[in-house]
Short mmCIF file of C-alpha atoms in Angstrom, two decimals:
data_model
loop_
_atom_site.label_atom_id
_atom_site.label_comp_id
_atom_site.label_asym_id
_atom_site.label_seq_id
_atom_site.Cartn_x
_atom_site.Cartn_y
_atom_site.Cartn_z
CA MET A 193 8.23 15.30 8.60
CA VAL A 194 10.58 15.40 5.37
CA LEU A 195 10.68 11.49 5.45
CA LEU A 196 7.02 11.29 5.92
CA MET A 197 6.47 13.71 2.76
CA ARG A 198 9.02 11.55 0.78
CA SER A 199 7.11 8.45 1.69
CA SER A 200 3.83 9.85 0.60
CA LEU A 201 5.30 11.19 -2.74
CA SER A 202 7.09 7.90 -3.64
CA SER A 203 3.88 6.11 -2.57
CA SER A 204 1.75 8.39 -4.88
CA CYS A 205 4.09 7.84 -7.74
CA ALA A 206 3.86 3.97 -7.40
CA ILE A 207 -0.13 4.09 -7.09
CA THR A 208 -0.41 6.35 -10.27
CA TYR A 209 2.12 4.06 -12.12
CA HIS A 210 0.18 0.86 -11.25
CA LEU A 211 -3.18 2.73 -12.23
CA ALA A 212 -1.66 3.60 -15.56
CA ARG A 213 -0.49 0.02 -15.98
CA ASN A 214 -3.90 -1.30 -15.12
CA PRO A 215 -6.60 0.81 -17.12
CA HIS A 216 -9.40 -1.50 -15.87
CA VAL A 217 -8.50 -0.58 -12.16
CA GLN A 218 -8.23 2.84 -12.87
CA GLU A 219 -11.62 3.10 -14.59
CA LYS A 220 -13.18 1.14 -11.58
CA LEU A 221 -11.53 3.76 -9.12
CA HIS A 222 -12.89 6.61 -11.23
CA LYS A 223 -16.47 5.14 -11.03
CA GLU A 224 -16.13 5.10 -7.37
CA LEU A 225 -14.80 8.53 -7.08
CA ASP A 226 -17.65 9.91 -9.28
CA GLU A 227 -20.23 8.29 -7.26
CA ALA A 228 -18.85 9.41 -4.05
CA LEU A 229 -17.76 12.87 -4.95
CA GLY A 230 -20.17 13.70 -7.95
CA THR A 231 -19.58 16.69 -10.17
CA ASP A 232 -18.41 18.92 -7.34
CA ASP A 233 -16.29 21.64 -8.89
CA ASP A 234 -13.79 21.66 -6.11
CA PRO A 235 -10.55 19.99 -7.40
CA VAL A 236 -9.42 18.72 -4.13
CA ALA A 237 -11.23 15.97 -2.16
CA THR A 238 -11.58 16.40 1.62
CA TYR A 239 -10.87 13.56 3.89
CA GLU A 240 -14.32 13.28 4.91
CA GLN A 241 -15.26 12.60 1.10
CA VAL A 242 -12.83 9.80 0.51
CA LYS A 243 -12.10 8.21 4.04
CA ASN A 244 -14.66 5.54 3.66
CA LEU A 245 -14.17 4.57 -0.17
CA ARG A 246 -13.34 0.73 -0.15
CA TYR A 247 -11.92 0.56 -3.47
CA LEU A 248 -9.65 3.59 -3.17
CA ASP A 249 -8.33 2.19 -0.05
CA ALA A 250 -7.68 -1.03 -1.63
CA VAL A 251 -5.79 0.64 -4.43
CA ILE A 252 -3.56 2.37 -2.05
CA ASN A 253 -3.01 -0.77 0.17
CA GLU A 254 -2.11 -2.92 -2.76
CA ALA A 255 0.31 -0.36 -4.08
CA LEU A 256 1.71 -0.07 -0.75
CA ARG A 257 2.15 -3.96 -0.72
CA ILE A 258 3.92 -4.11 -3.78
CA HIS A 259 6.14 -1.03 -3.39
CA SER A 260 6.47 -0.38 0.38
CA THR A 261 8.42 2.70 1.38
CA SER A 262 10.83 0.30 3.25
CA GLY A 263 11.56 -3.19 1.59
CA ILE A 264 13.44 -4.33 5.07
CA GLY A 265 11.95 -4.83 8.33
CA LEU A 266 13.02 -2.45 11.17
CA PRO A 267 15.47 -4.40 13.37
CA ARG A 268 14.74 -5.51 16.69
CA LEU A 269 17.21 -6.68 19.34
CA VAL A 270 16.29 -9.72 21.36
CA PRO A 271 16.01 -8.92 25.21
CA GLU A 272 17.80 -10.34 27.88
CA GLY A 273 17.04 -14.10 28.40
CA GLY A 274 16.32 -14.69 24.70
CA PHE A 275 13.23 -15.08 22.89
CA GLN A 276 11.32 -17.87 21.35
CA VAL A 277 9.20 -17.56 18.02
CA SER A 278 7.45 -20.29 16.46
CA GLY A 279 9.62 -23.18 18.09
CA HIS A 280 13.05 -21.36 17.23
CA PHE A 281 15.05 -19.74 20.22
CA PHE A 282 16.93 -16.68 19.51
CA PRO A 283 19.60 -15.69 22.08
CA GLU A 284 19.64 -12.25 23.66
CA GLY A 285 21.29 -9.61 21.50
CA THR A 286 20.38 -11.23 18.29
CA VAL A 287 19.02 -8.66 15.73
CA LEU A 288 15.50 -9.78 14.15
CA SER A 289 13.36 -8.41 11.67
CA VAL A 290 10.76 -9.30 9.24
CA PRO A 291 11.35 -7.87 5.75
CA THR A 292 8.34 -6.11 4.45
CA TYR A 293 9.12 -7.21 0.80
CA THR A 294 9.04 -10.98 1.89
CA ILE A 295 5.98 -10.81 4.00
CA HIS A 296 4.12 -8.80 1.33
CA ARG A 297 4.69 -11.58 -1.28
CA ASP A 298 3.65 -14.55 1.13
CA ARG A 299 1.55 -16.57 -1.46
CA GLU A 300 -0.32 -18.16 1.47
CA VAL A 301 -1.65 -14.78 2.27
CA TRP A 302 -1.79 -13.11 -0.82
CA GLY A 303 -2.64 -15.69 -3.32
CA ASP A 304 -0.65 -17.13 -6.37
CA ASP A 305 -0.88 -14.03 -8.23
CA VAL A 306 1.27 -12.18 -5.53
CA GLU A 307 3.28 -10.18 -8.11
CA ALA A 308 0.03 -8.77 -9.66
CA PHE A 309 -1.35 -5.41 -8.92
CA ARG A 310 -4.94 -6.52 -7.95
CA PRO A 311 -7.06 -4.47 -5.33
CA GLU A 312 -9.81 -7.03 -5.57
CA ARG A 313 -7.60 -9.22 -3.16
CA TRP A 314 -8.49 -6.99 -0.44
CA PHE A 315 -11.95 -8.17 -0.69
CA ASP A 316 -11.47 -11.86 -1.51
CA ARG A 317 -8.72 -12.98 0.56
CA ASP A 318 -8.96 -13.63 4.53
CA ASP A 319 -9.12 -10.49 6.10
CA LYS A 320 -7.31 -11.50 9.60
CA MET A 321 -4.33 -12.98 7.66
CA ILE A 322 -4.05 -9.84 5.45
CA GLN A 323 -4.16 -7.49 8.45
CA LYS A 324 -1.44 -9.66 10.13
CA ALA A 325 0.73 -9.57 7.09
CA PHE A 326 0.33 -6.32 5.76
CA ASN A 327 2.90 -4.05 7.17
CA PRO A 328 3.98 -1.12 5.30
CA PHE A 329 4.53 1.16 8.32
CA SER A 330 5.85 -1.64 10.72
CA TYR A 331 4.44 -2.52 13.81
CA GLY A 332 4.98 -1.89 17.60
CA PRO A 333 6.75 0.79 19.57
CA ARG A 334 9.09 1.73 16.48
CA SER A 335 6.38 1.76 13.88
CA CYS A 336 5.74 4.77 11.65
CA VAL A 337 4.60 7.67 13.86
CA GLY A 338 3.02 9.38 10.83
CA ARG A 339 1.08 6.31 9.68
CA ASN A 340 -2.40 8.00 10.12
CA LEU A 341 -1.19 11.26 8.44
CA ALA A 342 0.48 9.39 5.66
CA SER A 343 -2.71 7.31 5.16
CA MET A 344 -4.82 10.61 5.20
CA GLU A 345 -2.48 12.28 2.68
CA LEU A 346 -2.54 9.15 0.21
CA LEU A 347 -6.53 9.24 0.25
CA ILE A 348 -6.81 12.90 -0.39
CA ILE A 349 -3.99 13.02 -2.97
CA ILE A 350 -5.11 10.07 -4.95
CA GLY A 351 -8.77 10.81 -4.60
CA SER A 352 -8.27 14.35 -5.74
CA ILE A 353 -6.04 13.30 -8.76
CA LEU A 354 -8.02 10.48 -10.00
CA ARG A 355 -11.01 12.49 -10.00
CA ARG A 356 -9.72 14.88 -12.70
CA TYR A 357 -7.30 12.85 -14.52
CA ASP A 358 -6.49 9.68 -16.37
CA PHE A 359 -3.01 8.18 -16.40
CA VAL A 360 -1.22 6.65 -19.20
CA LEU A 361 2.09 5.27 -19.69
CA GLU A 362 4.24 6.51 -22.47
CA ASP A 363 5.67 2.76 -22.81
CA SER A 364 3.11 0.45 -21.51
CA ASP A 365 5.36 -2.61 -22.38
CA LYS A 366 8.22 -1.20 -20.25
CA PRO A 367 8.12 -2.47 -16.60
CA VAL A 368 9.22 -0.11 -13.85
CA SER A 369 12.78 -0.59 -12.25
CA SER A 370 12.71 -1.61 -8.50
CA GLY A 371 14.21 1.66 -7.44
CA THR A 372 12.10 4.22 -9.39
CA PHE A 373 9.91 5.27 -6.63
CA LEU A 374 12.59 5.80 -3.84
#
């Protein structure tokens, strides 16, 4: 549970950083939240209120694509008899993984602006390719058991905070370092 909370916290920091760095995205998200949540005085959004907000989901996914909580893929051991992938044979006992950092920067999937924080890509790219390449929680039997809870937390946290506040950077010309959110 501590790891899950740490992941949600570091992801929340990455999301707010990218929103502060991209005011036009923050403004668009504010608009979606205002339309969906109205002027309700309750400071905390509920999951029911935010679970179907497409732009909020795209903002969160885009931040997770750029700043995944784990940049390396979870290692898998090739089973007895070996394994063939895309014409390449791997003998048994070989350790394989797909680094999240690398797959989240595949230009064929994400476009030439792969380094840019652009939530709109979640609407204008091939959805099947995106779903195959987006793996911030890993896949298979060793994927994150808290994925659904983490996703719910991020929707509520970002939806609640962004409906009330604007984020700005103290020094907008200074890029974030790679280890800032860990």
